[in-house]
Amino acid sequence: GQLKEYASKLLTDDHYESPAIITRRDAVFGRYSRLKQQSKQRIKKLHDSRKLQQFLQEMTEVEAWIAEKMQIASEESYIDMTDLQSKLQMHQAFEAELASNQERVDSVQRVGMEYIDSSHYASQQIGSCIDSLNSDWQTLLEKSGDKGQKLKQVRELQVFEQEVKDIEEW
């Protein structure tokens, strides 16, 4: 603004220090330009840091939820054959809850991949988080599937034993 106008006025008036004025003006504007560039870089880094923190927070919440559900999926309640119908219904509700949270897991993964694709400064860390999330999610789905299968097998065994008992009593 003002500095540029004042320097231009002095140069237009053919000031006797014109070469020095040009040198100083260019030096000041060069420093100012570098300062603006550094400021833009800092703003981008702060923005990326905020995005990283939001990603890590969501990641932590999803991982905590998965850990909580992992305990349920790992329970071996099917060993006790009492109230098996209720256990099957609870497991179906559990699997429905997993299915309804698939989008949440996918969303965290998608956001992380977007950050990696945009060369985020923490791409390596984000990639590790996504790998961990994928692994934990797959383990949870496998454990839940195994538990569901075992509950069905126990139910089939219970039906078989009842049929054998009925035949023996007949």
PDB file of C-alpha atoms in Angstrom:
ATOM      1  CA  GLY A   1       0.000   0.000   0.000  1.00  0.00           C
ATOM      2  CA  GLN A   2       1.567   3.176   1.305  1.00  0.00           C
ATOM      3  CA  LEU A   3       5.189   2.088   1.056  1.00  0.00           C
ATOM      4  CA  LYS A   4       4.747   1.100  -2.588  1.00  0.00           C
ATOM      5  CA  GLU A   5       3.059   4.412  -3.405  1.00  0.00           C
ATOM      6  CA  TYR A   6       5.723   6.464  -1.609  1.00  0.00           C
ATOM      7  CA  ALA A   7       8.565   4.552  -3.316  1.00  0.00           C
ATOM      8  CA  SER A   8       6.882   5.000  -6.705  1.00  0.00           C
ATOM      9  CA  LYS A   9       6.487   8.751  -6.062  1.00  0.00           C
ATOM     10  CA  LEU A  10      10.184   9.090  -5.178  1.00  0.00           C
ATOM     11  CA  LEU A  11      11.194   7.146  -8.295  1.00  0.00           C
ATOM     12  CA  THR A  12       8.827   9.141 -10.486  1.00  0.00           C
ATOM     13  CA  ASP A  13      10.331  12.353  -9.118  1.00  0.00           C
ATOM     14  CA  ASP A  14      13.744  11.026 -10.194  1.00  0.00           C
ATOM     15  CA  HIS A  15      15.112  10.990  -6.658  1.00  0.00           C
ATOM     16  CA  TYR A  16      18.924  10.983  -6.482  1.00  0.00           C
ATOM     17  CA  GLU A  17      18.818   7.737  -4.356  1.00  0.00           C
ATOM     18  CA  SER A  18      16.634   5.883  -6.887  1.00  0.00           C
ATOM     19  CA  PRO A  19      18.897   2.788  -7.154  1.00  0.00           C
ATOM     20  CA  ALA A  20      18.963   2.424  -3.335  1.00  0.00           C
ATOM     21  CA  ILE A  21      15.205   2.999  -3.117  1.00  0.00           C
ATOM     22  CA  ILE A  22      14.586   0.266  -5.697  1.00  0.00           C
ATOM     23  CA  THR A  23      16.905  -2.133  -3.856  1.00  0.00           C
ATOM     24  CA  ARG A  24      15.265  -1.458  -0.476  1.00  0.00           C
ATOM     25  CA  ARG A  25      11.724  -1.574  -1.899  1.00  0.00           C
ATOM     26  CA  ASP A  26      12.404  -4.923  -3.611  1.00  0.00           C
ATOM     27  CA  ALA A  27      14.024  -6.324  -0.450  1.00  0.00           C
ATOM     28  CA  VAL A  28      11.052  -5.294   1.713  1.00  0.00           C
ATOM     29  CA  PHE A  29       8.528  -6.709  -0.749  1.00  0.00           C
ATOM     30  CA  GLY A  30      10.575  -9.901  -1.066  1.00  0.00           C
ATOM     31  CA  ARG A  31      10.567 -10.369   2.722  1.00  0.00           C
ATOM     32  CA  TYR A  32       6.869  -9.555   2.832  1.00  0.00           C
ATOM     33  CA  SER A  33       6.144 -12.113   0.109  1.00  0.00           C
ATOM     34  CA  ARG A  34       8.153 -14.801   1.959  1.00  0.00           C
ATOM     35  CA  LEU A  35       6.339 -13.936   5.186  1.00  0.00           C
ATOM     36  CA  LYS A  36       2.959 -14.313   3.485  1.00  0.00           C
ATOM     37  CA  GLN A  37       4.043 -17.669   2.022  1.00  0.00           C
ATOM     38  CA  GLN A  38       5.247 -18.919   5.423  1.00  0.00           C
ATOM     39  CA  SER A  39       1.995 -17.744   6.967  1.00  0.00           C
ATOM     40  CA  LYS A  40      -0.010 -19.709   4.362  1.00  0.00           C
ATOM     41  CA  GLN A  41       2.087 -22.802   5.080  1.00  0.00           C
ATOM     42  CA  ARG A  42       1.517 -22.445   8.830  1.00  0.00           C
ATOM     43  CA  ILE A  43      -2.208 -22.013   8.309  1.00  0.00           C
ATOM     44  CA  LYS A  44      -2.284 -25.167   6.164  1.00  0.00           C
ATOM     45  CA  LYS A  45      -0.307 -27.090   8.784  1.00  0.00           C
ATOM     46  CA  LEU A  46      -2.673 -25.902  11.542  1.00  0.00           C
ATOM     47  CA  HIS A  47      -5.655 -26.902   9.405  1.00  0.00           C
ATOM     48  CA  ASP A  48      -4.075 -30.319   8.755  1.00  0.00           C
ATOM     49  CA  SER A  49      -3.355 -30.701  12.483  1.00  0.00           C
ATOM     50  CA  ARG A  50      -6.988 -29.965  13.298  1.00  0.00           C
ATOM     51  CA  LYS A  51      -8.123 -32.510  10.709  1.00  0.00           C
ATOM     52  CA  LEU A  52      -5.705 -35.067  12.159  1.00  0.00           C
ATOM     53  CA  GLN A  53      -7.015 -34.502  15.687  1.00  0.00           C
ATOM     54  CA  GLN A  54     -10.615 -34.887  14.510  1.00  0.00           C
ATOM     55  CA  PHE A  55      -9.681 -38.078  12.646  1.00  0.00           C
ATOM     56  CA  LEU A  56      -7.829 -39.492  15.659  1.00  0.00           C
ATOM     57  CA  GLN A  57     -10.730 -38.654  17.972  1.00  0.00           C
ATOM     58  CA  GLU A  58     -13.241 -40.423  15.720  1.00  0.00           C
ATOM     59  CA  MET A  59     -10.781 -43.291  15.289  1.00  0.00           C
ATOM     60  CA  THR A  60     -10.402 -43.641  19.076  1.00  0.00           C
ATOM     61  CA  GLU A  61     -14.177 -43.672  19.542  1.00  0.00           C
ATOM     62  CA  VAL A  62     -14.674 -46.340  16.878  1.00  0.00           C
ATOM     63  CA  GLU A  63     -11.809 -48.461  18.242  1.00  0.00           C
ATOM     64  CA  ALA A  64     -13.272 -48.215  21.778  1.00  0.00           C
ATOM     65  CA  TRP A  65     -16.677 -49.269  20.433  1.00  0.00           C
ATOM     66  CA  ILE A  66     -15.065 -52.212  18.591  1.00  0.00           C
ATOM     67  CA  ALA A  67     -13.190 -53.258  21.761  1.00  0.00           C
ATOM     68  CA  GLU A  68     -16.451 -53.185  23.710  1.00  0.00           C
ATOM     69  CA  LYS A  69     -18.211 -55.282  21.070  1.00  0.00           C
ATOM     70  CA  MET A  70     -15.220 -57.634  20.870  1.00  0.00           C
ATOM     71  CA  GLN A  71     -15.854 -58.620  24.499  1.00  0.00           C
ATOM     72  CA  ILE A  72     -19.454 -59.503  23.665  1.00  0.00           C
ATOM     73  CA  ALA A  73     -18.435 -61.415  20.535  1.00  0.00           C
ATOM     74  CA  SER A  74     -15.793 -63.330  22.523  1.00  0.00           C
ATOM     75  CA  GLU A  75     -18.140 -64.457  25.292  1.00  0.00           C
ATOM     76  CA  GLU A  76     -18.731 -68.184  25.269  1.00  0.00           C
ATOM     77  CA  SER A  77     -22.264 -68.055  26.674  1.00  0.00           C
ATOM     78  CA  TYR A  78     -23.321 -70.710  24.148  1.00  0.00           C
ATOM     79  CA  ILE A  79     -21.584 -73.328  26.309  1.00  0.00           C
ATOM     80  CA  ASP A  80     -24.442 -72.992  28.802  1.00  0.00           C
ATOM     81  CA  MET A  81     -27.415 -74.321  26.843  1.00  0.00           C
ATOM     82  CA  THR A  82     -30.066 -72.716  29.046  1.00  0.00           C
ATOM     83  CA  ASP A  83     -32.211 -69.970  27.527  1.00  0.00           C
ATOM     84  CA  LEU A  84     -30.657 -70.616  24.134  1.00  0.00           C
ATOM     85  CA  GLN A  85     -33.481 -68.999  22.137  1.00  0.00           C
ATOM     86  CA  SER A  86     -32.920 -65.736  23.992  1.00  0.00           C
ATOM     87  CA  LYS A  87     -29.183 -65.942  23.332  1.00  0.00           C
ATOM     88  CA  LEU A  88     -29.833 -66.476  19.608  1.00  0.00           C
ATOM     89  CA  GLN A  89     -32.137 -63.447  19.512  1.00  0.00           C
ATOM     90  CA  MET A  90     -29.601 -61.325  21.380  1.00  0.00           C
ATOM     91  CA  HIS A  91     -26.903 -62.412  18.943  1.00  0.00           C
ATOM     92  CA  GLN A  92     -29.090 -61.510  15.955  1.00  0.00           C
ATOM     93  CA  ALA A  93     -29.589 -58.048  17.498  1.00  0.00           C
ATOM     94  CA  PHE A  94     -25.824 -57.835  18.044  1.00  0.00           C
ATOM     95  CA  GLU A  95     -25.128 -58.681  14.391  1.00  0.00           C
ATOM     96  CA  ALA A  96     -27.694 -56.089  13.313  1.00  0.00           C
ATOM     97  CA  GLU A  97     -25.866 -53.512  15.453  1.00  0.00           C
ATOM     98  CA  LEU A  98     -22.578 -54.444  13.775  1.00  0.00           C
ATOM     99  CA  ALA A  99     -24.168 -54.092  10.340  1.00  0.00           C
ATOM    100  CA  SER A 100     -25.610 -50.693  11.241  1.00  0.00           C
ATOM    101  CA  ASN A 101     -22.162 -49.480  12.328  1.00  0.00           C
ATOM    102  CA  GLN A 102     -20.414 -50.617   9.132  1.00  0.00           C
ATOM    103  CA  GLU A 103     -20.977 -47.147   7.639  1.00  0.00           C
ATOM    104  CA  ARG A 104     -19.289 -45.502  10.628  1.00  0.00           C
ATOM    105  CA  VAL A 105     -16.208 -47.702  10.176  1.00  0.00           C
ATOM    106  CA  ASP A 106     -16.266 -47.089   6.418  1.00  0.00           C
ATOM    107  CA  SER A 107     -16.533 -43.333   6.993  1.00  0.00           C
ATOM    108  CA  VAL A 108     -13.437 -43.236   9.218  1.00  0.00           C
ATOM    109  CA  GLN A 109     -11.531 -45.278   6.653  1.00  0.00           C
ATOM    110  CA  ARG A 110     -12.716 -43.076   3.781  1.00  0.00           C
ATOM    111  CA  VAL A 111     -11.710 -39.847   5.572  1.00  0.00           C
ATOM    112  CA  GLY A 112      -8.312 -41.313   6.423  1.00  0.00           C
ATOM    113  CA  MET A 113      -7.731 -42.331   2.809  1.00  0.00           C
ATOM    114  CA  GLU A 114      -8.709 -38.843   1.626  1.00  0.00           C
ATOM    115  CA  TYR A 115      -6.079 -37.371   3.945  1.00  0.00           C
ATOM    116  CA  ILE A 116      -3.466 -39.824   2.697  1.00  0.00           C
ATOM    117  CA  ASP A 117      -4.383 -39.088  -0.934  1.00  0.00           C
ATOM    118  CA  SER A 118      -4.011 -35.349  -0.269  1.00  0.00           C
ATOM    119  CA  SER A 119      -0.465 -35.961   1.079  1.00  0.00           C
ATOM    120  CA  HIS A 120      -1.328 -35.096   4.690  1.00  0.00           C
ATOM    121  CA  TYR A 121       1.836 -34.671   6.751  1.00  0.00           C
ATOM    122  CA  ALA A 122       0.738 -37.554   9.040  1.00  0.00           C
ATOM    123  CA  SER A 123      -0.151 -39.943   6.206  1.00  0.00           C
ATOM    124  CA  GLN A 124       1.962 -42.732   7.669  1.00  0.00           C
ATOM    125  CA  GLN A 125       0.265 -42.489  11.069  1.00  0.00           C
ATOM    126  CA  ILE A 126      -3.164 -42.304   9.441  1.00  0.00           C
ATOM    127  CA  GLY A 127      -2.349 -45.357   7.316  1.00  0.00           C
ATOM    128  CA  SER A 128      -1.344 -47.308  10.429  1.00  0.00           C
ATOM    129  CA  CYS A 129      -4.606 -46.314  12.116  1.00  0.00           C
ATOM    130  CA  ILE A 130      -6.631 -47.461   9.118  1.00  0.00           C
ATOM    131  CA  ASP A 131      -4.746 -50.787   9.007  1.00  0.00           C
ATOM    132  CA  SER A 132      -5.401 -51.319  12.715  1.00  0.00           C
ATOM    133  CA  LEU A 133      -9.075 -50.418  12.310  1.00  0.00           C
ATOM    134  CA  ASN A 134      -9.456 -52.810   9.359  1.00  0.00           C
ATOM    135  CA  SER A 135      -7.816 -55.621  11.299  1.00  0.00           C
ATOM    136  CA  ASP A 136      -9.886 -55.049  14.454  1.00  0.00           C
ATOM    137  CA  TRP A 137     -13.124 -54.723  12.473  1.00  0.00           C
ATOM    138  CA  GLN A 138     -12.461 -57.948  10.540  1.00  0.00           C
ATOM    139  CA  THR A 139     -11.590 -59.769  13.773  1.00  0.00           C
ATOM    140  CA  LEU A 140     -14.831 -58.548  15.348  1.00  0.00           C
ATOM    141  CA  LEU A 141     -16.886 -59.686  12.353  1.00  0.00           C
ATOM    142  CA  GLU A 142     -15.168 -63.094  12.370  1.00  0.00           C
ATOM    143  CA  LYS A 143     -15.684 -63.582  16.120  1.00  0.00           C
ATOM    144  CA  SER A 144     -19.315 -62.558  15.816  1.00  0.00           C
ATOM    145  CA  GLY A 145     -19.820 -64.954  12.907  1.00  0.00           C
ATOM    146  CA  ASP A 146     -18.139 -67.770  14.836  1.00  0.00           C
ATOM    147  CA  LYS A 147     -20.278 -67.115  17.893  1.00  0.00           C
ATOM    148  CA  GLY A 148     -23.434 -67.083  15.780  1.00  0.00           C
ATOM    149  CA  GLN A 149     -22.425 -70.360  14.142  1.00  0.00           C
ATOM    150  CA  LYS A 150     -21.704 -71.983  17.521  1.00  0.00           C
ATOM    151  CA  LEU A 151     -25.030 -70.786  18.933  1.00  0.00           C
ATOM    152  CA  LYS A 152     -26.816 -72.355  15.960  1.00  0.00           C
ATOM    153  CA  GLN A 153     -24.861 -75.582  16.396  1.00  0.00           C
ATOM    154  CA  VAL A 154     -25.740 -75.715  20.089  1.00  0.00           C
ATOM    155  CA  ARG A 155     -29.400 -75.068  19.185  1.00  0.00           C
ATOM    156  CA  GLU A 156     -29.281 -77.917  16.632  1.00  0.00           C
ATOM    157  CA  LEU A 157     -27.696 -80.169  19.271  1.00  0.00           C
ATOM    158  CA  GLN A 158     -30.409 -79.213  21.731  1.00  0.00           C
ATOM    159  CA  VAL A 159     -33.129 -80.060  19.169  1.00  0.00           C
ATOM    160  CA  PHE A 160     -31.409 -83.367  18.392  1.00  0.00           C
ATOM    161  CA  GLU A 161     -31.140 -84.281  22.085  1.00  0.00           C
ATOM    162  CA  GLN A 162     -34.811 -83.432  22.599  1.00  0.00           C
ATOM    163  CA  GLU A 163     -35.786 -85.656  19.667  1.00  0.00           C
ATOM    164  CA  VAL A 164     -33.661 -88.512  21.053  1.00  0.00           C
ATOM    165  CA  LYS A 165     -35.268 -88.012  24.478  1.00  0.00           C
ATOM    166  CA  ASP A 166     -38.751 -88.012  22.942  1.00  0.00           C
ATOM    167  CA  ILE A 167     -38.010 -91.248  21.053  1.00  0.00           C
ATOM    168  CA  GLU A 168     -36.562 -92.890  24.159  1.00  0.00           C
ATOM    169  CA  GLU A 169     -39.616 -91.889  26.213  1.00  0.00           C
ATOM    170  CA  TRP A 170     -41.987 -93.132  23.551  1.00  0.00           C
TER     171      TRP A 170
END
